[in-house]
Amino acid sequence: MTQLRTVQVLGGGNAGGSAHVRSLAGGLVARGVGVTVCAPAPLELEYDFPGTGARFVPVPRRGDPATVGSLRAVCAEADVVHAHGLDAAVRTALAISGRRLPLVVTLHTRPRAVGARGRVTRMLERRAARAATVVLGTSSELVDRARSRGARDARLAPVAVPPPRPDRPESKVRAELGAVDRPLLTAVGRLERGRGHGTLLDASHRWLGLDPVPLVAVAGEGRERARLQRRIDGEGLPVRLLGRRDDIGELLAVSDLALLPSSWEARSVLAQEALRLGVPLVATRVGGTPELVGAAAEFVPYGDAVALAAAVSRLLADPDRRRRLSAAGPAQAATWPTEDETVAQILSVYDELTRPSRPFTA
């Protein structure tokens, strides 16, 4: 029996998708599957795909005409191609056009574009959905969205990402942040519109009246950084923009609360890591977040700074409620699929799609 060969294609814009592909690559290789990961070169340094036993092929970022040609060459000997995210899906569909090659597309998030860009994005979504043999959505909402865009076969596939592994002592991390004797509130995400950082800064005004004043630590980079920093400096807000970090698990592990104020999420990595670590989470009731966390979080409406400020203030003043959420987090996380279960589900899809021409069993 010949080895199943897969190509995993990443666009490079989603941390959860990249972490999932690394986990998936390792699980597939361990099961005897040949895996090639195609992604922008910087992701090799960040996620070490070759460390899983997969072959890594750098491809240009989106917008580069050379991308389609590079993917076409790599996919020539594949049995199944699996694209992660809309950009990767569109380029991969072009690269394998005209070939009888199964294309699996996993949607990890939904586009945020509006107006003219939104119309173009919807066109690309339709193209990707109709080109895919199977679309996997990481939340029920994404599955419904794929079906509305014309997907022939759309299924729920809630992916797992590796649990965080904090290494440094709590006291050292908090001292570095300047939060030894004050509550630490942590948010993680790209600094871009739709992530709720403006609402977070609005809420932080109200926390100036607390004693002690909590420190809000925001990990992530993006084009909104300069604007947010001007607000923080000009208004004297208790917020630190930490930039890109590779120790998110450690940051969360020492935090009193985790904050997720964004306009939409599917399976937020921040929410998953916070609940696994038993860190109380305050999140907006949007997208797949309620489906993911259940009752193990405090929910607020998106864009409501008053509600966000009040929820945080209540939790900081209520240690019993924090303890209950801390216990509920790991219990909820135990209901999520494991990495092994995620790999098994996706491998069963590959098996189904390749069975007519070449049977394969793990």
Short mmCIF file of C-alpha atoms in Angstrom, two decimals:
data_model
loop_
_atom_site.label_atom_id
_atom_site.label_comp_id
_atom_site.label_asym_id
_atom_site.label_seq_id
_atom_site.Cartn_x
_atom_site.Cartn_y
_atom_site.Cartn_z
CA MET A 1 0.00 0.00 0.00
CA THR A 2 1.43 3.36 -1.03
CA GLN A 3 1.83 6.25 1.39
CA LEU A 4 -0.88 8.90 1.50
CA ARG A 5 0.61 12.24 0.50
CA THR A 6 -0.91 15.55 1.60
CA VAL A 7 -0.08 19.19 1.06
CA GLN A 8 -1.11 21.67 3.75
CA VAL A 9 -1.34 25.26 2.50
CA LEU A 10 -1.25 28.28 4.81
CA GLY A 11 -1.77 31.92 3.96
CA GLY A 12 0.01 33.01 7.11
CA GLY A 13 -2.51 35.41 8.61
CA ASN A 14 -4.09 33.39 11.41
CA ALA A 15 -2.22 32.21 14.52
CA GLY A 16 -4.82 29.58 15.35
CA GLY A 17 -4.65 28.15 11.83
CA SER A 18 -0.86 28.01 11.89
CA ALA A 19 -0.80 26.28 15.28
CA HIS A 20 -3.41 23.82 14.03
CA VAL A 21 -1.40 22.99 10.92
CA ARG A 22 1.69 22.28 13.01
CA SER A 23 -0.33 19.99 15.29
CA LEU A 24 -2.00 18.33 12.31
CA ALA A 25 1.28 17.82 10.48
CA GLY A 26 2.85 16.11 13.48
CA GLY A 27 -0.17 13.85 13.98
CA LEU A 28 -0.34 12.87 10.32
CA VAL A 29 3.38 12.12 10.08
CA ALA A 30 3.10 9.93 13.18
CA ARG A 31 0.40 7.95 11.36
CA GLY A 32 2.58 7.36 8.31
CA VAL A 33 1.24 10.15 6.11
CA GLY A 34 3.58 12.14 3.92
CA VAL A 35 3.07 15.85 4.69
CA THR A 36 4.29 18.93 2.87
CA VAL A 37 3.53 22.32 4.40
CA CYS A 38 3.43 25.33 2.07
CA ALA A 39 3.51 28.68 3.82
CA PRO A 40 5.33 32.03 3.82
CA ALA A 41 8.95 31.54 4.88
CA PRO A 42 8.71 33.43 8.23
CA LEU A 43 6.25 30.83 9.51
CA GLU A 44 8.93 28.13 9.32
CA LEU A 45 10.94 29.96 11.98
CA GLU A 46 7.91 30.56 14.18
CA TYR A 47 6.25 27.13 13.99
CA ASP A 48 9.11 24.78 13.00
CA PHE A 49 7.05 22.63 10.66
CA PRO A 50 10.09 20.49 9.73
CA GLY A 51 10.34 19.63 13.44
CA THR A 52 7.13 17.61 13.02
CA GLY A 53 8.70 15.48 10.31
CA ALA A 54 6.92 17.36 7.54
CA ARG A 55 8.61 18.78 4.46
CA PHE A 56 8.42 22.57 4.32
CA VAL A 57 8.21 24.54 1.08
CA PRO A 58 8.17 28.35 1.32
CA VAL A 59 5.67 30.07 -0.92
CA PRO A 60 5.27 33.82 -1.39
CA ARG A 61 2.68 35.70 0.60
CA ARG A 62 -0.75 36.50 -0.81
CA GLY A 63 -0.80 38.85 -3.75
CA ASP A 64 2.44 37.52 -5.21
CA PRO A 65 1.76 36.04 -8.68
CA ALA A 66 4.48 33.45 -8.10
CA THR A 67 2.41 31.81 -5.38
CA VAL A 68 0.08 29.91 -7.71
CA GLY A 69 2.97 28.54 -9.76
CA SER A 70 4.81 27.41 -6.65
CA LEU A 71 1.72 25.64 -5.32
CA ARG A 72 1.02 23.99 -8.67
CA ALA A 73 4.46 22.36 -8.66
CA VAL A 74 4.23 21.17 -5.05
CA CYS A 75 0.71 19.74 -5.44
CA ALA A 76 1.59 17.75 -8.57
CA GLU A 77 2.29 14.57 -6.59
CA ALA A 78 -0.25 15.00 -3.78
CA ASP A 79 -3.23 12.75 -3.10
CA VAL A 80 -5.11 15.40 -1.08
CA VAL A 81 -4.54 19.15 -0.78
CA HIS A 82 -5.74 20.93 2.35
CA ALA A 83 -5.92 24.74 2.38
CA HIS A 84 -6.36 26.67 5.61
CA GLY A 85 -8.13 30.01 5.36
CA LEU A 86 -9.75 31.90 2.51
CA ASP A 87 -6.60 33.31 0.89
CA ALA A 88 -4.91 29.92 0.87
CA ALA A 89 -8.07 28.29 -0.47
CA VAL A 90 -8.44 30.68 -3.42
CA ARG A 91 -4.81 30.37 -4.47
CA THR A 92 -4.79 26.60 -4.05
CA ALA A 93 -7.97 26.24 -6.11
CA LEU A 94 -6.28 28.13 -8.94
CA ALA A 95 -3.12 26.04 -8.60
CA ILE A 96 -4.89 22.68 -8.93
CA SER A 97 -7.52 23.80 -11.43
CA GLY A 98 -8.11 21.16 -14.08
CA ARG A 99 -6.77 18.30 -11.95
CA ARG A 100 -8.85 15.57 -10.37
CA LEU A 101 -7.39 16.26 -6.96
CA PRO A 102 -9.46 16.48 -3.74
CA LEU A 103 -9.33 19.90 -2.10
CA VAL A 104 -10.19 20.24 1.58
CA VAL A 105 -10.62 23.77 2.92
CA THR A 106 -10.67 24.58 6.62
CA LEU A 107 -12.18 27.94 7.57
CA HIS A 108 -10.67 29.15 10.84
CA THR A 109 -12.25 32.60 10.83
CA ARG A 110 -14.45 34.81 8.69
CA PRO A 111 -13.37 37.84 6.67
CA ARG A 112 -13.84 41.26 8.30
CA ALA A 113 -13.88 43.31 5.08
CA VAL A 114 -16.84 45.62 4.39
CA GLY A 115 -17.97 47.85 1.52
CA ALA A 116 -16.29 47.28 -1.85
CA ARG A 117 -13.68 45.01 -0.31
CA GLY A 118 -16.45 43.05 1.35
CA ARG A 119 -18.13 42.42 -2.01
CA VAL A 120 -14.87 41.16 -3.49
CA THR A 121 -14.34 38.98 -0.44
CA ARG A 122 -17.79 37.42 -0.79
CA MET A 123 -16.99 36.60 -4.41
CA LEU A 124 -13.76 34.91 -3.31
CA GLU A 125 -15.65 32.99 -0.60
CA ARG A 126 -18.04 31.64 -3.23
CA ARG A 127 -15.16 30.65 -5.48
CA ALA A 128 -13.37 28.84 -2.68
CA ALA A 129 -16.50 27.12 -1.35
CA ARG A 130 -17.49 25.80 -4.77
CA ALA A 131 -13.98 24.65 -5.63
CA ALA A 132 -13.59 22.64 -2.42
CA THR A 133 -14.49 18.97 -2.27
CA VAL A 134 -15.13 19.38 1.45
CA VAL A 135 -15.24 22.55 3.56
CA LEU A 136 -14.51 22.16 7.27
CA GLY A 137 -15.68 24.97 9.56
CA THR A 138 -14.24 25.37 13.04
CA SER A 139 -17.58 26.68 14.32
CA SER A 140 -21.23 26.03 13.41
CA GLU A 141 -21.52 29.58 12.09
CA LEU A 142 -18.64 29.02 9.65
CA VAL A 143 -20.25 25.81 8.42
CA ASP A 144 -23.50 27.68 7.74
CA ARG A 145 -21.57 30.45 6.02
CA ALA A 146 -19.80 27.96 3.73
CA ARG A 147 -23.13 26.40 2.78
CA SER A 148 -24.57 29.82 2.00
CA ARG A 149 -21.61 30.45 -0.30
CA GLY A 150 -22.29 27.28 -2.29
CA ALA A 151 -20.19 24.58 -0.61
CA ARG A 152 -21.19 21.10 -1.81
CA ASP A 153 -20.15 19.47 1.47
CA ALA A 154 -19.60 21.53 4.63
CA ARG A 155 -18.92 19.94 8.01
CA LEU A 156 -18.12 21.00 11.55
CA ALA A 157 -14.51 20.31 12.51
CA PRO A 158 -13.65 22.03 15.81
CA VAL A 159 -9.87 21.94 15.72
CA ALA A 160 -7.61 21.58 18.74
CA VAL A 161 -4.43 23.52 19.39
CA PRO A 162 -1.65 22.44 21.75
CA PRO A 163 -2.20 23.48 25.38
CA PRO A 164 0.08 26.24 26.72
CA ARG A 165 3.14 25.20 28.69
CA PRO A 166 4.26 28.03 30.99
CA ASP A 167 7.93 27.75 31.93
CA ARG A 168 8.91 30.79 33.99
CA PRO A 169 7.96 31.47 37.60
CA GLU A 170 4.86 33.62 38.08
CA SER A 171 6.67 36.23 40.18
CA LYS A 172 9.27 36.87 37.48
CA VAL A 173 6.74 37.39 34.68
CA ARG A 174 4.57 39.72 36.76
CA ALA A 175 7.61 41.72 37.89
CA GLU A 176 8.69 42.22 34.27
CA LEU A 177 5.23 43.60 33.48
CA GLY A 178 5.07 45.83 36.55
CA ALA A 179 2.07 44.01 38.00
CA VAL A 180 3.39 42.58 41.27
CA ASP A 181 0.92 44.39 43.54
CA ARG A 182 -1.96 45.02 41.16
CA PRO A 183 -4.38 42.91 39.11
CA LEU A 184 -3.18 41.88 35.67
CA LEU A 185 -5.70 41.78 32.80
CA THR A 186 -4.42 40.22 29.57
CA ALA A 187 -5.73 40.51 26.02
CA VAL A 188 -4.14 38.90 22.96
CA GLY A 189 -4.76 39.65 19.30
CA ARG A 190 -3.65 41.59 16.26
CA LEU A 191 -3.94 45.35 16.68
CA GLU A 192 -6.49 45.93 13.95
CA ARG A 193 -10.05 47.15 13.66
CA GLY A 194 -12.69 44.73 14.83
CA ARG A 195 -10.57 43.36 17.66
CA GLY A 196 -12.21 45.61 20.24
CA HIS A 197 -9.09 47.40 21.44
CA GLY A 198 -10.78 50.79 21.30
CA THR A 199 -13.54 49.49 23.56
CA LEU A 200 -10.89 48.04 25.85
CA LEU A 201 -9.21 51.45 26.17
CA ASP A 202 -12.59 53.06 26.85
CA ALA A 203 -13.23 50.55 29.64
CA SER A 204 -9.78 51.12 31.13
CA HIS A 205 -10.80 54.71 31.92
CA ARG A 206 -13.24 53.32 34.46
CA TRP A 207 -10.63 51.07 36.05
CA LEU A 208 -8.58 54.15 36.97
CA GLY A 209 -10.96 54.51 39.92
CA LEU A 210 -10.16 51.07 41.30
CA ASP A 211 -7.65 50.53 44.11
CA PRO A 212 -5.26 49.16 43.09
CA VAL A 213 -5.59 50.14 39.45
CA PRO A 214 -5.32 47.01 37.29
CA LEU A 215 -2.74 46.79 34.52
CA VAL A 216 -4.05 45.85 31.08
CA ALA A 217 -1.45 43.98 29.03
CA VAL A 218 -2.16 43.64 25.30
CA ALA A 219 -0.02 41.20 23.31
CA GLY A 220 -0.01 41.54 19.54
CA GLU A 221 1.10 43.74 16.67
CA GLY A 222 -0.72 45.50 13.87
CA ARG A 223 -1.36 48.71 12.00
CA GLU A 224 -3.48 50.17 14.81
CA ARG A 225 -0.59 50.20 17.27
CA ALA A 226 0.45 53.82 16.80
CA ARG A 227 -3.10 55.10 17.15
CA LEU A 228 -3.73 53.04 20.28
CA GLN A 229 -0.44 54.12 21.84
CA ARG A 230 -1.27 57.78 21.28
CA ARG A 231 -4.53 57.28 23.17
CA ILE A 232 -2.80 55.44 26.00
CA ASP A 233 -0.16 58.16 26.37
CA GLY A 234 -2.53 61.10 25.89
CA GLU A 235 -5.16 59.82 28.33
CA GLY A 236 -2.86 58.23 30.90
CA LEU A 237 -4.48 54.82 30.59
CA PRO A 238 -3.23 51.79 32.59
CA VAL A 239 -2.52 49.82 29.42
CA ARG A 240 0.72 48.35 28.04
CA LEU A 241 1.06 47.29 24.43
CA LEU A 242 3.52 44.41 24.60
CA GLY A 243 3.94 43.81 20.89
CA ARG A 244 4.47 40.35 19.48
CA ARG A 245 5.14 37.74 22.20
CA ASP A 246 6.11 34.09 22.10
CA ASP A 247 5.19 33.48 25.74
CA ILE A 248 1.40 33.87 25.62
CA GLY A 249 0.89 30.84 27.83
CA GLU A 250 3.12 32.34 30.50
CA LEU A 251 1.36 35.71 30.29
CA LEU A 252 -2.03 34.10 30.71
CA ALA A 253 -0.90 31.81 33.49
CA VAL A 254 0.01 34.79 35.68
CA SER A 255 -3.05 36.88 34.76
CA ASP A 256 -6.01 37.54 37.04
CA LEU A 257 -8.39 37.82 34.08
CA ALA A 258 -8.24 37.22 30.32
CA LEU A 259 -10.12 39.65 28.05
CA LEU A 260 -11.53 38.89 24.60
CA PRO A 261 -13.34 42.05 23.35
CA SER A 262 -13.37 41.29 19.60
CA SER A 263 -16.24 41.61 17.15
CA TRP A 264 -16.08 37.98 16.02
CA GLU A 265 -14.21 34.77 16.81
CA ALA A 266 -14.51 31.12 15.78
CA ARG A 267 -12.37 29.11 18.22
CA SER A 268 -10.24 31.77 19.84
CA VAL A 269 -6.79 30.53 20.86
CA LEU A 270 -6.85 33.01 23.75
CA ALA A 271 -10.14 31.58 25.03
CA GLN A 272 -8.85 28.02 24.73
CA GLU A 273 -5.62 28.76 26.57
CA ALA A 274 -7.31 30.80 29.29
CA LEU A 275 -9.86 28.10 30.09
CA ARG A 276 -7.26 25.34 30.08
CA LEU A 277 -5.18 27.35 32.54
CA GLY A 278 -8.16 28.18 34.73
CA VAL A 279 -7.89 31.93 34.09
CA PRO A 280 -11.33 33.64 34.31
CA LEU A 281 -12.38 34.94 30.91
CA VAL A 282 -14.47 38.00 30.00
CA ALA A 283 -15.52 37.77 26.35
CA THR A 284 -17.93 39.25 23.84
CA ARG A 285 -20.91 37.07 23.00
CA VAL A 286 -20.08 36.74 19.32
CA GLY A 287 -19.41 34.09 16.68
CA GLY A 288 -18.30 30.72 17.97
CA THR A 289 -17.22 31.91 21.42
CA PRO A 290 -20.42 30.90 23.30
CA GLU A 291 -20.30 27.51 21.57
CA LEU A 292 -16.66 27.11 22.60
CA VAL A 293 -16.69 28.23 26.23
CA GLY A 294 -20.24 27.49 27.35
CA ALA A 295 -20.88 28.84 30.85
CA ALA A 296 -17.18 29.08 31.71
CA ALA A 297 -16.90 32.82 31.01
CA GLU A 298 -18.49 36.19 31.65
CA PHE A 299 -20.10 37.56 28.49
CA VAL A 300 -20.57 41.19 27.41
CA PRO A 301 -21.94 42.75 24.20
CA TYR A 302 -19.39 43.73 21.56
CA GLY A 303 -18.48 47.42 21.62
CA ASP A 304 -20.03 48.09 25.06
CA ALA A 305 -17.25 49.61 27.15
CA VAL A 306 -19.55 50.20 30.12
CA ALA A 307 -20.56 46.54 30.24
CA LEU A 308 -16.95 45.39 29.83
CA ALA A 309 -15.71 47.69 32.59
CA ALA A 310 -18.51 46.61 34.92
CA ALA A 311 -17.96 42.88 34.32
CA VAL A 312 -14.25 43.18 35.06
CA SER A 313 -14.82 45.32 38.15
CA ARG A 314 -17.34 42.81 39.50
CA LEU A 315 -15.00 39.90 39.02
CA LEU A 316 -12.06 41.67 40.63
CA ALA A 317 -14.26 42.33 43.67
CA ASP A 318 -15.66 38.77 43.81
CA PRO A 319 -12.99 36.12 44.50
CA ASP A 320 -15.65 33.39 44.84
CA ARG A 321 -16.93 34.03 41.33
CA ARG A 322 -13.36 34.01 40.02
CA ARG A 323 -12.73 30.65 41.72
CA ARG A 324 -15.87 29.19 40.16
CA LEU A 325 -14.82 30.35 36.70
CA SER A 326 -11.30 29.03 37.30
CA ALA A 327 -12.76 25.59 38.02
CA ALA A 328 -15.26 25.75 35.16
CA GLY A 329 -12.56 26.51 32.56
CA PRO A 330 -10.65 23.22 32.64
CA ALA A 331 -13.94 21.31 32.93
CA GLN A 332 -15.20 22.97 29.74
CA ALA A 333 -11.85 22.43 28.01
CA ALA A 334 -12.14 18.71 28.74
CA THR A 335 -15.17 18.59 26.41
CA TRP A 336 -13.16 19.84 23.42
CA PRO A 337 -11.61 17.40 20.95
CA THR A 338 -8.02 16.46 21.66
CA GLU A 339 -5.24 16.87 19.13
CA ASP A 340 -5.41 13.13 18.42
CA GLU A 341 -9.17 13.29 17.86
CA THR A 342 -8.75 16.26 15.54
CA VAL A 343 -6.13 14.43 13.48
CA ALA A 344 -8.30 11.30 13.35
CA GLN A 345 -11.31 13.27 12.11
CA ILE A 346 -9.35 14.95 9.34
CA LEU A 347 -7.62 11.72 8.37
CA SER A 348 -11.04 10.09 8.02
CA VAL A 349 -11.99 12.85 5.56
CA TYR A 350 -8.82 12.19 3.55
CA ASP A 351 -9.56 8.47 3.60
CA GLU A 352 -13.09 9.10 2.34
CA LEU A 353 -11.88 11.32 -0.50
CA THR A 354 -9.12 9.00 -1.68
CA ARG A 355 -10.87 5.65 -1.16
CA PRO A 356 -12.18 5.24 -4.73
CA SER A 357 -8.68 5.29 -6.19
CA ARG A 358 -6.49 4.08 -3.34
CA PRO A 359 -7.69 2.75 0.01
CA PHE A 360 -5.92 4.02 3.08
CA THR A 361 -6.30 3.26 6.77
CA ALA A 362 -4.41 4.79 9.65
#
